[in-house]
Coordinates of C-alpha atoms and ligand atoms in Angstrom, one line a residue:
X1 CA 128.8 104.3 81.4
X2 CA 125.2 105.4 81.5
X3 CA 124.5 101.1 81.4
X4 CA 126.0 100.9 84.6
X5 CA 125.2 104.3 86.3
X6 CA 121.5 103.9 86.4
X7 CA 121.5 101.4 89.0
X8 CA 123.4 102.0 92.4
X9 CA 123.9 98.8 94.7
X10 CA 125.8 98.6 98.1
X11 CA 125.9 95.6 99.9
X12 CA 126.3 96.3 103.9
X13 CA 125.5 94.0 106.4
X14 CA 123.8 91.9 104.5
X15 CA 121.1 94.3 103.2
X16 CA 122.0 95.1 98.9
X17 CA 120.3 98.5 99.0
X18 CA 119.5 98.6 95.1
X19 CA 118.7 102.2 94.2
X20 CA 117.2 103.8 91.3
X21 CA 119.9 106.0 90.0
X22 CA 118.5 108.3 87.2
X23 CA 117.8 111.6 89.5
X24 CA 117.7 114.1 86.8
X25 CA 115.1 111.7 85.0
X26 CA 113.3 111.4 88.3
X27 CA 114.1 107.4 88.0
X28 CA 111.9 106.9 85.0
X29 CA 112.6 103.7 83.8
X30 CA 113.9 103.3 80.5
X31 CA 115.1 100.5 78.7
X32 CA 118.7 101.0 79.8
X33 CA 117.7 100.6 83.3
X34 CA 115.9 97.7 82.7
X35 CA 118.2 96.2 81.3
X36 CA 120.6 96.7 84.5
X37 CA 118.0 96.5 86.9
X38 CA 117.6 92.1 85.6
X39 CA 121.7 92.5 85.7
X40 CA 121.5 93.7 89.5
X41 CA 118.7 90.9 90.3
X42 CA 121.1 88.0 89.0
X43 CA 123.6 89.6 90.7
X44 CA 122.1 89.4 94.0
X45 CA 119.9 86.6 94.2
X46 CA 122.1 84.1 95.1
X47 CA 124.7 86.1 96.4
X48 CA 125.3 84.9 99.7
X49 CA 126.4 88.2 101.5
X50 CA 122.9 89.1 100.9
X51 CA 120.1 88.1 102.8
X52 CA 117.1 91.0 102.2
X53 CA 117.1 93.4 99.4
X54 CA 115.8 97.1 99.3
X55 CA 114.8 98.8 96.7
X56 CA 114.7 102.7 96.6
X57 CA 115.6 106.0 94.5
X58 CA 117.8 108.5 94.1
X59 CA 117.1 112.3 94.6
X60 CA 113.4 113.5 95.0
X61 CA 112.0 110.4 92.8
X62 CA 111.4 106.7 93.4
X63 CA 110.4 106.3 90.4
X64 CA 108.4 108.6 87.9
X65 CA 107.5 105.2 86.6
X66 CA 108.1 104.0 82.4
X67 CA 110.3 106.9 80.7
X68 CA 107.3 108.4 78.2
X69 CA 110.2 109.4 75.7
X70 CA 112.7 106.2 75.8
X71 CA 110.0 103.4 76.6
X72 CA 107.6 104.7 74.9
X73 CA 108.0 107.3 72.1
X74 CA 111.8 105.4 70.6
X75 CA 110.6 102.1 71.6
X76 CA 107.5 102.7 69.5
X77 CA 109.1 104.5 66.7
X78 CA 111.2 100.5 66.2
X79 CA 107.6 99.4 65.5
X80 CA 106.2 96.1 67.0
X81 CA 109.0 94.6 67.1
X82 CA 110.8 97.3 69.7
X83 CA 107.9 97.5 71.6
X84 CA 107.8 93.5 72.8
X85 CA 111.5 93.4 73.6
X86 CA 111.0 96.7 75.8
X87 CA 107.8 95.2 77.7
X88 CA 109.7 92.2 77.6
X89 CA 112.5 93.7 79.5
X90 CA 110.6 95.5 81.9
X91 CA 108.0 93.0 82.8
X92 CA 110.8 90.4 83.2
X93 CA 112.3 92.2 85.8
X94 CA 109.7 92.9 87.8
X95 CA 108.5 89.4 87.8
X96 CA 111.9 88.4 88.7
X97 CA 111.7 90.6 91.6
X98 CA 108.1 89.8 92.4
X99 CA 109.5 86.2 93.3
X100 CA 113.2 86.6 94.3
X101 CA 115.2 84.4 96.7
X102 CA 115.2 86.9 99.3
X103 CA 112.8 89.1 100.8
X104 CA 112.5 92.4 99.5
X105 CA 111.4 96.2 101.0
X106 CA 110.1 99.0 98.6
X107 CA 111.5 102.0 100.5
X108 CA 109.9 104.9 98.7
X109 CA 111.3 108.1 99.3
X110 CA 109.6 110.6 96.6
X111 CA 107.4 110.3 93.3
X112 CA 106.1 107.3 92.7
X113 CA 104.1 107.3 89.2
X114 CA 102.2 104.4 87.0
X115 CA 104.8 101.9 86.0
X116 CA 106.8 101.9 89.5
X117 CA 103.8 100.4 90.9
X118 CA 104.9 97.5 88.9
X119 CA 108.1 97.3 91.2
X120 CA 106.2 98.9 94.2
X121 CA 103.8 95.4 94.3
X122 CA 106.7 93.3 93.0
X123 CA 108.3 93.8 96.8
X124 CA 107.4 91.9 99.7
X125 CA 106.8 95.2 101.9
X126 CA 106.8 98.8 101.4
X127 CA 107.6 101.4 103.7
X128 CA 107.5 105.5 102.6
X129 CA 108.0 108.5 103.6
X130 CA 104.9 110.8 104.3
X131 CA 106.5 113.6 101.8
X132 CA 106.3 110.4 99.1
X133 CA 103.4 111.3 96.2
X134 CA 101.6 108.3 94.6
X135 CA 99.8 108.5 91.4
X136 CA 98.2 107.0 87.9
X137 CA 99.4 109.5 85.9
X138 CA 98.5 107.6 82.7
X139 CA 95.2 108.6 82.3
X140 CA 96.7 112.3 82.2
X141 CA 98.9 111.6 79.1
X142 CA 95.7 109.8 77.8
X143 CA 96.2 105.6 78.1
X144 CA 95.5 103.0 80.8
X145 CA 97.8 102.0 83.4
X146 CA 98.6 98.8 81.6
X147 CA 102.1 96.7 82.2
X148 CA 100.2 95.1 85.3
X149 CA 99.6 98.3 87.0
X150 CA 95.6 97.7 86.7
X151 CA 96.3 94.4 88.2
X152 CA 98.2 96.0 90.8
X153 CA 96.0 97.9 92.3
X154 CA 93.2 95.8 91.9
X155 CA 94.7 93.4 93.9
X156 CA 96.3 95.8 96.3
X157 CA 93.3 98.3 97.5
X158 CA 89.7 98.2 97.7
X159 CA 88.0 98.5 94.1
X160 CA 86.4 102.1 94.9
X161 CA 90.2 103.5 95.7
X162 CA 92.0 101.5 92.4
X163 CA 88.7 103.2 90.3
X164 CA 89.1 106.7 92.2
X165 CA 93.4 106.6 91.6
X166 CA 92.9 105.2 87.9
X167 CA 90.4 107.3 86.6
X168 CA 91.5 111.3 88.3
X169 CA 95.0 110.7 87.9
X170 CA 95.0 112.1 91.8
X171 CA 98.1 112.1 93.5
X172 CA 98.2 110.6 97.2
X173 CA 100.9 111.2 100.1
X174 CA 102.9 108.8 101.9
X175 CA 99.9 108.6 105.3
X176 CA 97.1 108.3 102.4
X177 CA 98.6 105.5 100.8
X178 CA 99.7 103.7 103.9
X179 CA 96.0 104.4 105.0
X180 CA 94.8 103.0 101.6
X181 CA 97.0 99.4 102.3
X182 CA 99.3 101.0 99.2
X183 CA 102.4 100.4 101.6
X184 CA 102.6 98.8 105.0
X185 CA 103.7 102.4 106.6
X186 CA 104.6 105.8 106.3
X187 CA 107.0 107.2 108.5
X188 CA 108.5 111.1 107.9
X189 CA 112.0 111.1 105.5
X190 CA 114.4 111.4 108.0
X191 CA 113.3 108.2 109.3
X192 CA 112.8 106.4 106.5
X193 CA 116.1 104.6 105.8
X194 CA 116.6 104.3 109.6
X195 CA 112.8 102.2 109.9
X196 CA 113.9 100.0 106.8
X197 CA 116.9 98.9 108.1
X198 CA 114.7 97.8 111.2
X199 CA 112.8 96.3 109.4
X200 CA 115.5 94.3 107.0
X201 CA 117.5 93.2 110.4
X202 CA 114.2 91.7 111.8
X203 CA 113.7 90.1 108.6
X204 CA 117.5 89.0 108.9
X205 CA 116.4 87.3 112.0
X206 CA 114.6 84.7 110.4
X207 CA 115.1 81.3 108.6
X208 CA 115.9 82.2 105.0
X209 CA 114.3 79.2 103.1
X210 CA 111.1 79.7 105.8
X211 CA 111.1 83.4 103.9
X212 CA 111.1 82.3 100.7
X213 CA 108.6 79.8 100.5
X214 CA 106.4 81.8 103.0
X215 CA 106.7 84.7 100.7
X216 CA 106.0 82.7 97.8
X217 CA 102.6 81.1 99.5
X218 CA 101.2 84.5 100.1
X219 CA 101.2 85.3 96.7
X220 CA 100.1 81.9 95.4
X221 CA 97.0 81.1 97.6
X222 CA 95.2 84.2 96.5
X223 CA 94.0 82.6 93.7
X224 CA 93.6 79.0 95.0
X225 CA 90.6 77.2 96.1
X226 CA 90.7 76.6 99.7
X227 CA 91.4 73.0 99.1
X228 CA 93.7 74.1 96.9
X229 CA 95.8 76.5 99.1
X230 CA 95.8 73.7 101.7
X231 CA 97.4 70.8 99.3
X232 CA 99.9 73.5 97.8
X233 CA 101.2 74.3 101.4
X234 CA 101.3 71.0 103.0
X235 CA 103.5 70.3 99.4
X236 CA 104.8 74.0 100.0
X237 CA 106.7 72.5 104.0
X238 CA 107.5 69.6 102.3
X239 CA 109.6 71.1 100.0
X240 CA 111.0 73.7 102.5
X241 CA 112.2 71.0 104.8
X242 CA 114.3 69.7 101.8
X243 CA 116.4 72.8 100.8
X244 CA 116.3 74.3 104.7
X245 CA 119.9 71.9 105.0
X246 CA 119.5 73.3 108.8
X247 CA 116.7 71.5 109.7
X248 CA 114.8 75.3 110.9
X249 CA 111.8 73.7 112.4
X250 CA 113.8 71.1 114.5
X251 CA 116.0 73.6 115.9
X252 CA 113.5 75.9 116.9
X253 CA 110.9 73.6 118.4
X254 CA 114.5 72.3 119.8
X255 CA 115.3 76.0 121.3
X256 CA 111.9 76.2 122.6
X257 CA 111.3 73.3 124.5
X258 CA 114.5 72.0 125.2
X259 CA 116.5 74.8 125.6
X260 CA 114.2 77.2 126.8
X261 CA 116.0 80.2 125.5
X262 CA 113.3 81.9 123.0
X263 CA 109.3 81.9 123.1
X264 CA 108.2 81.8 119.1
X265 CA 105.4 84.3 120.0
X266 CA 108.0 87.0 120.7
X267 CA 110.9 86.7 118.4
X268 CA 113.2 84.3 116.0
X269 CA 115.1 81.2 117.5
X270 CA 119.0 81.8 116.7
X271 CA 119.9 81.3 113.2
X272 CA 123.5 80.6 114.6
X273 CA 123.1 77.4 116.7
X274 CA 121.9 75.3 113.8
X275 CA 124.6 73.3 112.8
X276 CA 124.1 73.6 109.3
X277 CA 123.0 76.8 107.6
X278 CA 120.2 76.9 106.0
Ligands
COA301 N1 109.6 109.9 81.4 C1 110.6 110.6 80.8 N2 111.2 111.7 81.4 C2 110.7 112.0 82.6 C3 109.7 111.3 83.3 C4 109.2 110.2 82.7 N3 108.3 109.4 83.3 N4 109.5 111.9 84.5 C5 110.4 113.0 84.6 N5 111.1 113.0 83.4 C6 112.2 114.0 83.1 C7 111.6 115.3 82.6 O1 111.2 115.3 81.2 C8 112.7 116.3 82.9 O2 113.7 116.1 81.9 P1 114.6 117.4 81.4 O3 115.3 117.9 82.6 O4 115.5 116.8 80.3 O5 113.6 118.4 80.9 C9 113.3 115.7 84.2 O6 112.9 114.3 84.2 C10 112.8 116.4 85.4 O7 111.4 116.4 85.4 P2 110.6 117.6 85.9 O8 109.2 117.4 85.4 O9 111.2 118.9 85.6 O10 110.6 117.4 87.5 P3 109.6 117.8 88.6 O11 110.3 117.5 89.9 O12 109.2 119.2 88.4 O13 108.3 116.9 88.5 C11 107.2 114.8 88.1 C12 108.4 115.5 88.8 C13 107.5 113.3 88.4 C14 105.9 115.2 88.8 C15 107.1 115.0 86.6 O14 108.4 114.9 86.0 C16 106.2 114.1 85.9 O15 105.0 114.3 85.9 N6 106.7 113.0 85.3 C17 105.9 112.1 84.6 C18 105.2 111.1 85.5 C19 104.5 110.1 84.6 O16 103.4 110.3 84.1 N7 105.1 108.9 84.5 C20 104.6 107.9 83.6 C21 103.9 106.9 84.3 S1 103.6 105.5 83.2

């Protein structure tokens, strides 16, 4: 059952806590958890019991990123051919979890190495624990961090810290890396899971289909032209007022100004007085 074992899920209160589950591997990814990871993702996407997804790991890892012996070494030794359908596999499931229905929280507990930052930026937030270690280990076994990481961290940090992280190979702690804008905060391990489900209920709070498409526009406009940006999310509302079958934005200017029973600067209007959900 190795297939299904690699990959815990539990779905509780509307949080799927999706897990890393290779421990004894350190949750390096190999093709078999790939492969279940894109299973769990079509699993939960539209699954309506679940309205934020976290991702974390198993035992003292996160993830000790691709798995040098089944990605790499078997993969290679099934020539070109093996080596597309593994990238293939991997990539796709980050990508699907780059833009997935609902948000999604990297909750990283331990190692994080080289290929998990693939998954680490595919996730909306990221919280740690300060006892989590970051690192581009590739350039230790002698390649680049390709699969996207370069991109990654490009896009993530400032040039000087990507070049510094990508060419010693240094490994940084939970603080540095929340410091560095890796993750969005560091908090100590006995905290973390308790700080990530604050932050999934708050997350819970809000309209779903405002989520997605506001998720979806941050990592869009980076690449836009001003003029751009502003078209795509004029056209961007437009389209969120046709799936939101609540009508969000009516009932919350409605709450405000009519009702009187939520200021927008301090919190969500109720999900559950919308007629319709959304
Ligand atoms: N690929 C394949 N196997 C891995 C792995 C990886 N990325 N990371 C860990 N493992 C395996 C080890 O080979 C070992 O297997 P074994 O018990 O069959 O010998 C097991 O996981 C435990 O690893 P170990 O090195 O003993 O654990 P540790 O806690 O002392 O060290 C790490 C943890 C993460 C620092 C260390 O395993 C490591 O450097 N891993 C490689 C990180 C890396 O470069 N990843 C690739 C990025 S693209």
């Amino acid at each position: 059952m190795e297939d299904q074992d690699v990959v815990s899920v539990l779905v509780e209160n509307r949080i799927a806590w999706v897990n890393f589950a290779r421990p004894a591997k350190r949750n390096a990814m190999s093709p078999t958890l790939n492969r279940r990871m894109m299973e769990v993702l079509d699993e939960l996407e539209f699954n309506d019991d679940v309205g934020v997804l976290v991702l974390g790991g198993e035992g003292t890892a996160w993830s000790a990123g691709m798995d040098l012996k089944e990605y790499f070494r078997e993969t290679e030794s099934l020539g070109l051919r093996g080596v597309r359908k593994s990238q293939a596999e991997s990539y796709g499931w980050f990508r699907r979890l780059r833009w997935f229905q609902k948000p999604t929280i990297a909750m990283v507990n331990g190692w994080c190495f080289g290929g998990g930052f693939g998954p680490l930026f595919a996730c909306d937030l990221a919280i740690c624990a300060d006892e989590a270690q970051f690192g581009l280990s590739e350039i230790n076994w002698g390649i680049l961090p390709g699969g996207g990481v370069t991109k990654v961290v490009v896009d993530l940090l400032p040039m000087r810290d990507a070049m510094w992280l990508t060419l010693t190979g240094d490994l940084i702690d939970g603080k540095a890396a929340s410091a560095m804008r890796l993750v969005n905060e560091s908090v100590p391990l006995e905290q973390l899971k308790a700080r990530t489900t604050q932050v999934a209920e708050m997350l819970l709070s809000k309209n779903p289909v405002a989520l997605k498409f506001a998720k979806d526009a941050v990592r869009r406009v980076g690449t836009m032209t001003y003029d751009e940006a502003e078209d795509y999310l004029v056209r961007m509302q437009e389209a969120a007022n046709f799936h939101d079958k609540s009508e969000g934005r009516k009932e919350g200017i409605r709450q405000f100004i009519d009702e009187k029973s939520y200021k927008p600067g301090l919190g969500a209007y109720d999900l559950s007085k919308a007629k319709t959900k959304a």
